Short mmCIF file of N, CA and C in Angstrom, two decimals:
data_model
loop_
_atom_site.label_atom_id
_atom_site.label_comp_id
_atom_site.label_asym_id
_atom_site.label_seq_id
_atom_site.Cartn_x
_atom_site.Cartn_y
_atom_site.Cartn_z
N UNK A 1338 34.29 -17.80 -73.15
CA UNK A 1338 34.92 -18.37 -72.64
C UNK A 1338 36.32 -17.67 -71.98
N UNK A 1339 36.34 -16.56 -70.94
CA UNK A 1339 37.21 -15.97 -71.28
C UNK A 1339 38.40 -15.54 -71.08
N UNK A 1340 39.46 -14.71 -72.27
CA UNK A 1340 41.03 -15.02 -72.24
C UNK A 1340 41.62 -15.01 -71.04
N UNK A 1341 42.89 -15.78 -71.49
CA UNK A 1341 43.34 -15.35 -70.14
C UNK A 1341 43.79 -14.17 -69.36
N UNK A 1342 44.43 -14.06 -70.37
CA UNK A 1342 44.68 -12.43 -70.98
C UNK A 1342 43.61 -11.61 -70.01
N UNK A 1343 42.68 -11.37 -70.35
CA UNK A 1343 40.86 -10.71 -69.83
C UNK A 1343 41.01 -11.13 -68.66
N UNK A 1344 40.93 -11.99 -68.42
CA UNK A 1344 41.20 -12.58 -66.75
C UNK A 1344 41.92 -12.20 -65.83
N UNK A 1345 43.80 -12.05 -66.50
CA UNK A 1345 44.20 -12.00 -65.49
C UNK A 1345 45.28 -10.12 -65.55
N UNK A 1346 44.32 -9.37 -66.19
CA UNK A 1346 43.81 -7.96 -66.63
C UNK A 1346 43.72 -7.09 -64.77
N UNK A 1347 44.81 -6.60 -64.15
CA UNK A 1347 43.83 -5.55 -63.34
C UNK A 1347 43.17 -5.30 -63.39
N UNK A 1348 42.10 -4.63 -62.68
CA UNK A 1348 41.27 -3.88 -63.22
C UNK A 1348 40.89 -2.86 -61.85
N UNK A 1349 40.99 -1.86 -61.24
CA UNK A 1349 39.71 -1.44 -60.62
C UNK A 1349 39.08 -1.76 -60.50
N UNK A 1350 38.49 -1.54 -59.15
CA UNK A 1350 37.16 -1.46 -58.01
C UNK A 1350 36.18 -0.37 -57.71
N UNK A 1351 37.37 1.08 -58.37
CA UNK A 1351 36.55 2.01 -57.36
C UNK A 1351 34.58 2.09 -57.83
N UNK A 1352 34.24 2.13 -58.52
CA UNK A 1352 32.34 2.00 -58.16
C UNK A 1352 32.16 1.04 -57.69
N UNK A 1353 32.56 -0.21 -57.82
CA UNK A 1353 32.42 -1.12 -56.94
C UNK A 1353 31.85 -1.08 -55.22
N UNK A 1354 32.92 -0.55 -54.26
CA UNK A 1354 32.75 -0.42 -53.05
C UNK A 1354 31.43 0.01 -52.58
N UNK A 1355 30.97 -0.08 -51.78
CA UNK A 1355 30.40 0.82 -50.67
C UNK A 1355 30.67 0.74 -49.15
N UNK A 1356 31.68 2.12 -48.66
CA UNK A 1356 32.16 1.19 -47.67
C UNK A 1356 32.06 2.85 -46.39
N UNK A 1357 31.16 3.60 -46.97
CA UNK A 1357 31.28 4.54 -46.51
C UNK A 1357 32.33 5.15 -46.37
N UNK A 1358 32.84 5.47 -47.41
CA UNK A 1358 33.96 6.30 -48.18
C UNK A 1358 33.60 6.67 -49.62
N UNK A 1359 33.42 8.10 -50.19
CA UNK A 1359 33.13 8.70 -51.18
C UNK A 1359 34.18 7.91 -52.64
N UNK A 1360 33.72 8.10 -53.42
CA UNK A 1360 34.49 7.90 -54.73
C UNK A 1360 35.50 8.50 -54.94
N UNK A 1361 34.98 10.34 -54.69
CA UNK A 1361 35.80 11.16 -55.27
C UNK A 1361 36.73 10.97 -53.95
N UNK A 1362 35.97 10.68 -52.37
CA UNK A 1362 37.41 11.21 -51.60
C UNK A 1362 38.87 10.48 -51.85
N UNK A 1363 38.32 8.61 -52.36
CA UNK A 1363 39.25 7.72 -52.71
C UNK A 1363 39.89 7.66 -53.38
N UNK A 1364 39.06 8.32 -54.70
CA UNK A 1364 40.13 8.17 -55.34
C UNK A 1364 41.45 9.72 -55.04
N UNK A 1365 41.04 10.94 -54.66
CA UNK A 1365 42.10 11.82 -54.44
C UNK A 1365 43.07 11.11 -52.96
N UNK A 1366 42.37 9.90 -52.23
CA UNK A 1366 43.31 9.85 -50.98
C UNK A 1366 43.98 8.74 -52.07
N UNK A 1367 43.48 7.78 -53.42
CA UNK A 1367 44.32 7.11 -53.99
C UNK A 1367 46.12 7.70 -54.70
N UNK A 1368 45.67 9.10 -55.13
CA UNK A 1368 46.43 10.04 -55.94
C UNK A 1368 47.49 10.39 -54.58
N UNK A 1369 46.66 10.58 -53.59
CA UNK A 1369 47.75 10.87 -52.08
C UNK A 1369 48.90 9.61 -51.97
N UNK A 1370 48.04 9.23 -51.60
CA UNK A 1370 49.18 7.84 -51.78
C UNK A 1370 50.53 6.80 -52.47
N UNK A 1371 49.35 7.61 -53.83
CA UNK A 1371 50.67 7.17 -54.75
C UNK A 1371 51.38 8.17 -54.58
N UNK A 1372 51.22 8.63 -54.16
CA UNK A 1372 52.39 10.45 -54.14
C UNK A 1372 53.18 10.12 -53.12
N UNK A 1373 52.93 9.59 -51.53
CA UNK A 1373 53.58 9.02 -50.42
C UNK A 1373 54.06 7.62 -50.74
N UNK A 1374 53.34 6.84 -51.46
CA UNK A 1374 54.33 5.83 -52.31
C UNK A 1374 55.87 5.98 -52.78
N UNK A 1375 55.52 6.55 -53.60
CA UNK A 1375 56.76 6.92 -54.31
C UNK A 1375 57.94 7.38 -53.93
N UNK A 1376 57.00 8.84 -52.88
CA UNK A 1376 58.41 9.32 -52.05
C UNK A 1376 58.89 7.68 -51.18
N UNK A 1377 58.23 7.39 -50.76
CA UNK A 1377 58.83 6.36 -49.78
C UNK A 1377 59.64 4.77 -50.23
N UNK A 1378 59.67 4.58 -51.76
CA UNK A 1378 60.75 4.93 -52.80
C UNK A 1378 61.70 4.78 -52.92
N UNK A 1379 62.21 6.75 -53.92
CA UNK A 1379 62.00 7.41 -53.16
C UNK A 1379 63.64 7.14 -51.83
N UNK A 1380 63.17 7.28 -50.82
CA UNK A 1380 64.20 6.97 -49.89
C UNK A 1380 64.85 5.49 -49.59
N UNK A 1381 63.97 4.60 -49.82
CA UNK A 1381 64.46 3.77 -49.75
C UNK A 1381 65.67 2.78 -51.18
N UNK A 1382 65.30 3.41 -52.00
CA UNK A 1382 66.64 4.14 -52.95
C UNK A 1382 68.09 4.15 -52.42
N UNK A 1383 67.37 5.85 -51.61
CA UNK A 1383 68.42 6.62 -51.31
C UNK A 1383 69.43 5.84 -50.81
N UNK A 1384 68.79 5.57 -49.56
CA UNK A 1384 69.03 4.98 -48.22
C UNK A 1384 69.67 4.07 -48.47
N UNK A 1385 69.70 2.81 -49.11
CA UNK A 1385 70.24 1.64 -49.13
C UNK A 1385 71.41 2.03 -50.42
N UNK A 1386 71.34 2.91 -51.14
CA UNK A 1386 72.86 3.94 -51.79
C UNK A 1386 73.35 4.28 -51.17
N UNK A 1387 73.05 5.11 -50.38
CA UNK A 1387 74.22 5.35 -49.40
C UNK A 1387 74.44 4.90 -48.58
N UNK A 1388 73.94 3.10 -48.20
CA UNK A 1388 74.37 2.56 -46.96
C UNK A 1388 75.67 1.72 -47.78
N UNK A 1389 75.57 1.15 -49.08
CA UNK A 1389 76.55 0.94 -49.73
C UNK A 1389 77.63 1.76 -50.19
N UNK A 1390 77.54 3.08 -49.79
CA UNK A 1390 78.90 4.24 -49.85
C UNK A 1390 78.83 4.95 -49.40
N UNK A 1391 78.38 4.74 -47.94
CA UNK A 1391 78.57 6.56 -47.20
C UNK A 1391 80.76 5.49 -46.63
N UNK A 1392 81.62 6.70 -46.57
CA UNK A 1392 82.99 6.47 -45.65
C UNK A 1392 83.15 7.31 -44.68
N UNK A 1393 83.99 6.99 -44.31
CA UNK A 1393 84.38 8.38 -43.10
C UNK A 1393 84.25 7.55 -41.62
N UNK A 1394 84.28 8.88 -40.85
CA UNK A 1394 84.12 7.87 -39.47
C UNK A 1394 82.74 7.84 -39.01
N UNK A 1395 81.56 8.41 -39.98
CA UNK A 1395 80.16 8.36 -39.77
C UNK A 1395 80.22 6.32 -40.00
N UNK A 1396 81.36 5.63 -40.13
CA UNK A 1396 80.68 4.64 -41.37
C UNK A 1396 79.73 3.71 -41.20
N UNK A 1397 80.61 3.35 -39.98
CA UNK A 1397 79.35 2.04 -39.29
C UNK A 1397 77.98 2.45 -38.98
N UNK A 1398 77.86 3.69 -38.17
CA UNK A 1398 76.76 4.13 -37.50
C UNK A 1398 75.42 4.68 -39.22
N UNK A 1399 75.62 4.73 -40.04
CA UNK A 1399 75.40 4.98 -40.82
C UNK A 1399 74.39 4.18 -41.46
N UNK A 1400 75.86 3.20 -41.71
CA UNK A 1400 75.87 1.47 -42.17
C UNK A 1400 74.79 0.92 -41.77
N UNK A 1401 74.59 0.72 -41.06
CA UNK A 1401 73.83 0.63 -39.38
C UNK A 1401 72.67 0.55 -39.79
N UNK A 1402 72.36 1.90 -40.12
CA UNK A 1402 71.00 2.86 -39.71
C UNK A 1402 70.11 3.27 -40.92
N UNK A 1403 71.26 2.90 -42.39
CA UNK A 1403 70.75 3.03 -42.76
C UNK A 1403 69.88 1.79 -43.71
N UNK A 1404 70.42 0.65 -43.34
CA UNK A 1404 69.93 -0.83 -43.33
C UNK A 1404 68.71 -0.82 -42.84
N UNK A 1405 68.66 -0.66 -41.32
CA UNK A 1405 67.18 0.00 -41.09
C UNK A 1405 66.32 0.28 -41.75
N UNK A 1406 66.63 1.37 -41.65
CA UNK A 1406 65.78 2.03 -42.88
C UNK A 1406 65.36 1.69 -44.40
N UNK A 1407 66.39 0.92 -44.66
CA UNK A 1407 65.69 0.83 -46.59
C UNK A 1407 64.95 -0.72 -45.95
N UNK A 1408 65.29 -1.50 -45.15
CA UNK A 1408 64.39 -1.96 -44.56
C UNK A 1408 62.73 -2.26 -44.18
N UNK A 1409 62.88 -1.25 -42.99
CA UNK A 1409 61.48 -0.57 -43.04
C UNK A 1409 60.65 0.24 -43.97
N UNK A 1410 61.39 0.65 -44.76
CA UNK A 1410 60.78 0.94 -46.04
C UNK A 1410 60.86 0.13 -47.23
N UNK A 1411 61.12 -0.30 -47.38
CA UNK A 1411 60.53 -0.91 -48.47
C UNK A 1411 59.36 -2.13 -48.15
N UNK A 1412 59.22 -2.63 -46.50
CA UNK A 1412 57.52 -2.93 -46.07
C UNK A 1412 56.89 -1.86 -46.41
N UNK A 1413 57.26 -0.81 -46.11
CA UNK A 1413 56.45 0.58 -45.56
C UNK A 1413 55.30 0.32 -47.87
N UNK A 1414 56.10 0.10 -48.62
CA UNK A 1414 55.76 0.58 -50.14
C UNK A 1414 54.56 -0.79 -49.76
N UNK A 1415 54.80 -2.00 -49.28
CA UNK A 1415 54.03 -2.58 -49.85
C UNK A 1415 52.36 -2.43 -48.85
N UNK A 1416 52.57 -1.61 -47.77
CA UNK A 1416 51.64 -1.22 -46.89
C UNK A 1416 50.82 -0.19 -47.45
N UNK A 1417 51.68 0.99 -48.37
CA UNK A 1417 50.84 1.71 -48.68
C UNK A 1417 49.89 1.32 -49.90
N UNK A 1418 50.49 0.63 -51.18
CA UNK A 1418 50.30 0.36 -52.23
C UNK A 1418 48.84 -0.64 -51.86
N UNK A 1419 49.14 -1.87 -50.56
CA UNK A 1419 47.98 -2.08 -50.53
C UNK A 1419 46.97 -1.13 -50.00
N UNK A 1420 47.47 -0.84 -49.27
CA UNK A 1420 46.22 0.72 -48.81
C UNK A 1420 45.32 0.98 -50.38
N UNK A 1421 45.88 1.54 -51.26
CA UNK A 1421 45.25 2.33 -52.47
C UNK A 1421 45.29 0.94 -53.06
N UNK A 1422 45.26 -0.31 -53.19
CA UNK A 1422 43.95 -1.29 -53.63
C UNK A 1422 43.04 -1.46 -53.22
N UNK A 1423 42.41 -1.36 -51.58
CA UNK A 1423 41.99 -1.71 -50.98
C UNK A 1423 40.98 -0.47 -50.26
N UNK A 1424 41.34 0.63 -51.08
CA UNK A 1424 40.25 1.76 -51.88
C UNK A 1424 40.04 1.91 -53.33
N UNK A 1425 40.24 0.75 -53.47
CA UNK A 1425 39.77 0.82 -54.76
C UNK A 1425 40.29 0.74 -56.52
N UNK A 1426 41.63 0.97 -56.52
CA UNK A 1426 42.44 1.57 -57.16
C UNK A 1426 43.44 0.18 -57.47
N UNK A 1427 44.28 0.97 -58.88
CA UNK A 1427 45.58 0.09 -58.57
C UNK A 1427 46.79 1.12 -58.15
N UNK A 1428 47.82 -0.59 -57.46
CA UNK A 1428 48.28 0.48 -56.76
C UNK A 1428 49.29 0.52 -58.08
N UNK A 1429 49.53 2.65 -58.04
CA UNK A 1429 50.93 2.77 -59.51
C UNK A 1429 52.33 2.15 -59.55
N UNK A 1430 52.35 2.53 -60.48
CA UNK A 1430 53.55 1.62 -61.26
C UNK A 1430 54.67 2.75 -61.57
N UNK A 1431 55.75 3.26 -60.46
CA UNK A 1431 56.51 4.49 -60.71
C UNK A 1431 57.56 4.11 -61.19
N UNK A 1432 58.54 2.65 -61.18
CA UNK A 1432 59.52 2.22 -60.82
C UNK A 1432 60.64 2.70 -62.12
N UNK A 1433 60.21 3.29 -62.87
CA UNK A 1433 61.00 3.74 -64.00
C UNK A 1433 61.05 6.22 -63.75
N UNK A 1434 60.61 5.94 -62.91
CA UNK A 1434 60.85 7.06 -62.51
C UNK A 1434 62.44 6.78 -61.29
N UNK A 1435 62.41 6.14 -60.84
CA UNK A 1435 63.89 5.81 -60.09
C UNK A 1435 65.09 6.08 -60.49
N UNK A 1436 65.42 6.86 -62.10
CA UNK A 1436 66.48 7.00 -62.66
C UNK A 1436 66.25 8.61 -62.29
N UNK A 1437 65.56 8.95 -61.96
CA UNK A 1437 64.68 10.25 -61.80
C UNK A 1437 66.05 11.26 -60.38
N UNK A 1438 65.43 9.78 -59.44
CA UNK A 1438 66.29 10.17 -58.10
C UNK A 1438 66.88 9.67 -57.16
N UNK A 1439 67.98 9.08 -58.31
CA UNK A 1439 68.45 7.72 -57.35
C UNK A 1439 69.64 8.17 -58.01
N UNK A 1440 70.29 8.90 -56.38
CA UNK A 1440 71.62 9.81 -57.13
C UNK A 1440 72.62 8.63 -57.67
N UNK A 1441 73.46 9.46 -58.58
CA UNK A 1441 73.98 9.00 -59.80
C UNK A 1441 75.88 8.98 -58.97
N UNK A 1442 76.32 7.81 -59.55
CA UNK A 1442 77.71 7.78 -59.45
C UNK A 1442 78.35 9.27 -59.27
N UNK A 1443 78.94 9.59 -59.62
CA UNK A 1443 79.75 10.89 -59.99
C UNK A 1443 78.69 11.58 -58.25
N UNK A 1444 77.56 11.65 -58.41
CA UNK A 1444 77.26 12.58 -57.49
C UNK A 1444 77.64 12.26 -55.82
N UNK A 1445 77.28 10.86 -55.54
CA UNK A 1445 78.14 10.26 -54.46
C UNK A 1445 79.20 10.13 -54.39
N UNK A 1446 80.20 10.29 -54.91
CA UNK A 1446 81.09 10.52 -55.29
C UNK A 1446 82.05 11.75 -54.43
N UNK A 1447 80.77 12.37 -55.17
CA UNK A 1447 81.81 14.31 -54.16
C UNK A 1447 80.95 13.96 -52.78
N UNK A 1448 79.75 12.81 -52.08
CA UNK A 1448 79.28 13.38 -50.97
C UNK A 1448 80.01 12.99 -50.04
N UNK A 1449 79.83 13.59 -48.65
CA UNK A 1449 80.03 13.30 -47.34
C UNK A 1449 79.52 12.34 -46.34
N UNK A 1450 79.61 11.79 -45.88
CA UNK A 1450 78.66 11.58 -45.49
C UNK A 1450 77.88 12.10 -44.57
N UNK A 1451 77.98 13.74 -44.01
CA UNK A 1451 77.07 14.15 -43.79
C UNK A 1451 76.37 15.34 -44.86
N UNK A 1452 76.95 15.03 -46.24
CA UNK A 1452 75.66 15.53 -47.00
C UNK A 1452 74.43 14.58 -47.22
N UNK A 1453 75.00 12.80 -47.82
CA UNK A 1453 74.09 12.01 -47.74
C UNK A 1453 72.77 11.63 -45.93
N UNK A 1454 73.58 12.26 -45.27
CA UNK A 1454 71.95 12.31 -43.82
C UNK A 1454 71.72 13.24 -44.34
N UNK A 1455 71.95 14.72 -44.68
CA UNK A 1455 70.69 15.73 -45.38
C UNK A 1455 69.77 16.13 -45.73
N UNK A 1456 70.29 15.06 -46.54
CA UNK A 1456 69.71 14.87 -48.72
C UNK A 1456 68.73 14.17 -47.20
N UNK A 1457 69.24 12.90 -46.68
CA UNK A 1457 68.13 11.71 -46.04
C UNK A 1457 66.96 12.51 -45.33
N UNK A 1458 67.34 13.79 -44.90
CA UNK A 1458 66.58 14.28 -43.68
C UNK A 1458 65.69 15.70 -44.53
N UNK A 1459 66.62 15.98 -45.87
CA UNK A 1459 65.65 16.69 -46.56
C UNK A 1459 63.78 15.53 -46.95
N UNK A 1460 64.26 14.54 -47.54
CA UNK A 1460 63.66 13.75 -48.37
C UNK A 1460 62.79 12.96 -47.09
N UNK A 1461 62.72 12.43 -45.70
CA UNK A 1461 62.19 12.56 -44.90
C UNK A 1461 61.57 13.50 -44.64
N UNK A 1462 61.61 14.42 -44.47
CA UNK A 1462 61.37 16.00 -43.96
C UNK A 1462 59.97 15.71 -45.50
N UNK A 1463 59.81 15.79 -46.08
CA UNK A 1463 59.17 15.92 -47.44
C UNK A 1463 57.96 15.19 -47.60
N UNK A 1464 58.77 13.79 -47.32
CA UNK A 1464 57.88 12.12 -46.66
C UNK A 1464 56.60 12.78 -45.33
N UNK A 1465 56.97 13.56 -43.97
CA UNK A 1465 56.24 13.64 -43.81
C UNK A 1465 55.57 14.45 -43.52
N UNK A 1466 55.44 15.96 -44.49
CA UNK A 1466 54.81 16.58 -44.82
C UNK A 1466 53.84 16.18 -45.40
N UNK A 1467 54.13 15.16 -46.57
CA UNK A 1467 52.80 14.71 -47.51
C UNK A 1467 51.86 13.48 -46.34
N UNK A 1468 51.99 13.00 -45.55
CA UNK A 1468 52.13 11.94 -44.70
C UNK A 1468 51.05 12.60 -43.96
N UNK A 1469 51.14 13.80 -43.20
CA UNK A 1469 50.78 14.11 -42.31
C UNK A 1469 49.42 15.18 -43.34
N UNK A 1470 49.65 16.23 -43.98
CA UNK A 1470 48.36 16.21 -45.40
C UNK A 1470 47.83 15.47 -45.37
N UNK A 1471 48.05 13.80 -46.24
CA UNK A 1471 46.23 12.82 -46.50
C UNK A 1471 45.99 12.79 -44.81
N UNK A 1472 47.02 12.63 -43.97
CA UNK A 1472 46.10 11.76 -42.86
C UNK A 1472 45.31 12.50 -41.67
N UNK A 1473 45.07 13.58 -42.49
CA UNK A 1473 44.53 14.79 -41.81
C UNK A 1473 43.66 14.61 -42.49
N UNK A 1474 43.46 14.58 -44.06
CA UNK A 1474 42.48 14.59 -44.98
C UNK A 1474 41.63 13.19 -43.97
N UNK A 1475 42.52 12.19 -44.25
CA UNK A 1475 41.40 10.42 -43.55
C UNK A 1475 41.09 11.16 -42.53
N UNK A 1476 41.21 11.13 -42.13
CA UNK A 1476 41.20 11.82 -40.14
C UNK A 1476 38.68 12.41 -40.94
N UNK A 1477 39.76 13.54 -42.03
CA UNK A 1477 38.13 14.06 -41.73
C UNK A 1477 37.53 13.26 -42.65
N UNK A 1478 38.01 12.94 -43.43
CA UNK A 1478 36.80 11.65 -43.55
C UNK A 1478 36.55 10.29 -42.97
N UNK A 1479 36.79 9.63 -41.97
CA UNK A 1479 36.50 9.40 -40.93
C UNK A 1479 37.25 7.62 -41.47
N UNK A 1480 38.24 8.10 -42.75
CA UNK A 1480 38.76 6.69 -42.95
C UNK A 1480 40.17 6.74 -42.15
N UNK A 1481 39.34 5.62 -41.45
CA UNK A 1481 40.69 5.45 -39.51
C UNK A 1481 41.63 4.05 -40.12
N UNK A 1482 41.32 3.70 -41.29
CA UNK A 1482 42.43 2.44 -41.57
C UNK A 1482 43.69 3.51 -42.23
N UNK A 1483 43.37 4.09 -43.15
CA UNK A 1483 44.27 5.10 -43.62
C UNK A 1483 44.72 6.00 -42.82
N UNK A 1484 44.50 6.48 -42.02
CA UNK A 1484 44.54 7.43 -41.02
C UNK A 1484 45.46 7.13 -40.06
N UNK A 1485 45.54 5.63 -39.52
CA UNK A 1485 45.78 4.71 -38.51
C UNK A 1485 47.44 4.70 -39.70
N UNK A 1486 47.61 3.91 -40.42
CA UNK A 1486 48.67 3.62 -41.42
C UNK A 1486 49.47 4.85 -41.92
N UNK A 1487 48.92 6.05 -41.65
CA UNK A 1487 49.81 6.87 -41.38
C UNK A 1487 50.27 8.19 -41.16
N UNK A 1488 49.68 7.63 -39.13
CA UNK A 1488 50.32 7.65 -38.20
C UNK A 1488 51.09 6.49 -37.88
N UNK A 1489 51.10 5.27 -38.56
CA UNK A 1489 51.85 4.59 -37.98
C UNK A 1489 53.68 5.74 -38.41
N UNK A 1490 53.16 5.60 -40.15
CA UNK A 1490 54.41 6.17 -41.60
C UNK A 1490 55.25 7.22 -40.70
N UNK A 1491 54.06 8.08 -40.14
CA UNK A 1491 54.93 9.23 -39.50
C UNK A 1491 56.22 9.59 -38.35
N UNK A 1492 55.22 8.14 -37.67
CA UNK A 1492 56.08 7.89 -36.39
C UNK A 1492 57.81 7.39 -36.35
N UNK A 1493 57.44 6.53 -37.52
CA UNK A 1493 58.72 5.89 -38.48
C UNK A 1493 59.65 7.30 -38.92
N UNK A 1494 59.11 7.47 -39.57
CA UNK A 1494 59.84 9.03 -40.02
C UNK A 1494 60.22 9.74 -39.11
N UNK A 1495 59.69 9.80 -38.40
CA UNK A 1495 59.87 11.57 -37.39
C UNK A 1495 61.04 10.33 -36.36
N UNK A 1496 60.92 9.42 -36.14
CA UNK A 1496 61.99 8.85 -34.77
C UNK A 1496 63.76 8.16 -36.12
N UNK A 1497 62.96 8.36 -37.47
CA UNK A 1497 64.12 8.61 -38.06
C UNK A 1497 65.08 9.80 -38.66
N UNK A 1498 64.31 10.68 -38.95
CA UNK A 1498 64.69 12.39 -39.21
C UNK A 1498 65.52 12.51 -37.47
N UNK A 1499 64.83 12.70 -36.57
CA UNK A 1499 65.79 12.83 -34.86
C UNK A 1499 66.82 11.67 -34.91
N UNK A 1500 67.10 10.53 -35.12
CA UNK A 1500 68.70 9.94 -35.46
C UNK A 1500 69.36 10.31 -36.65
N UNK A 1501 68.65 10.75 -37.60
CA UNK A 1501 69.78 11.42 -38.57
C UNK A 1501 70.77 13.04 -37.80
N UNK A 1502 69.18 14.00 -37.37
CA UNK A 1502 69.91 15.03 -36.77
C UNK A 1502 71.30 14.62 -35.93
N UNK A 1503 71.20 13.64 -35.41
CA UNK A 1503 71.73 13.79 -34.05
C UNK A 1503 72.90 13.20 -34.47
N UNK A 1504 72.89 12.49 -35.42
CA UNK A 1504 74.12 11.77 -36.03
C UNK A 1504 74.90 12.92 -36.50
N UNK A 1505 74.36 13.76 -37.19
CA UNK A 1505 74.97 15.15 -37.44
C UNK A 1505 74.99 15.92 -37.12
N UNK A 1506 74.32 16.33 -35.54
CA UNK A 1506 74.30 17.39 -35.31
C UNK A 1506 76.00 17.81 -34.63
N UNK A 1507 76.41 19.44 -34.05
CA UNK A 1507 77.49 19.30 -33.79
C UNK A 1507 77.56 19.59 -32.23
#
């Protein structure tokens, strides 16, 4: 009889899938989606921290916008991680990396609302570039589900960029 620990141990099932997507493609896409997931977490955390700490005349609009964003981004992390699982790989655990991209209290104390928005713009653009590249690869591989998921995520990020840029436009 198998022990409880061995039964509960998560396991990838990449070699057991026969869905029309090659193992090599799925492995490479799982890596790409894992990076996108890390970028999404980064934006979730920054958006939440900026939500709490923004001050000045842009406070209300940024406070509300960043709340909308971090809620949407948090939901997206589940969608992305579940896609990694669906293509046969374990969802990555990169929570320990959060300290590397979370703004520190000292850094936040010196940021203006405009600085925060520009930082978020930078990170959203990074996410868009990665998603666009992965989406193109997914399309070429006829991975319609991943391509569609990334298209939906791109729609969110491009709208977020439009709104953030509008806030800091001069």
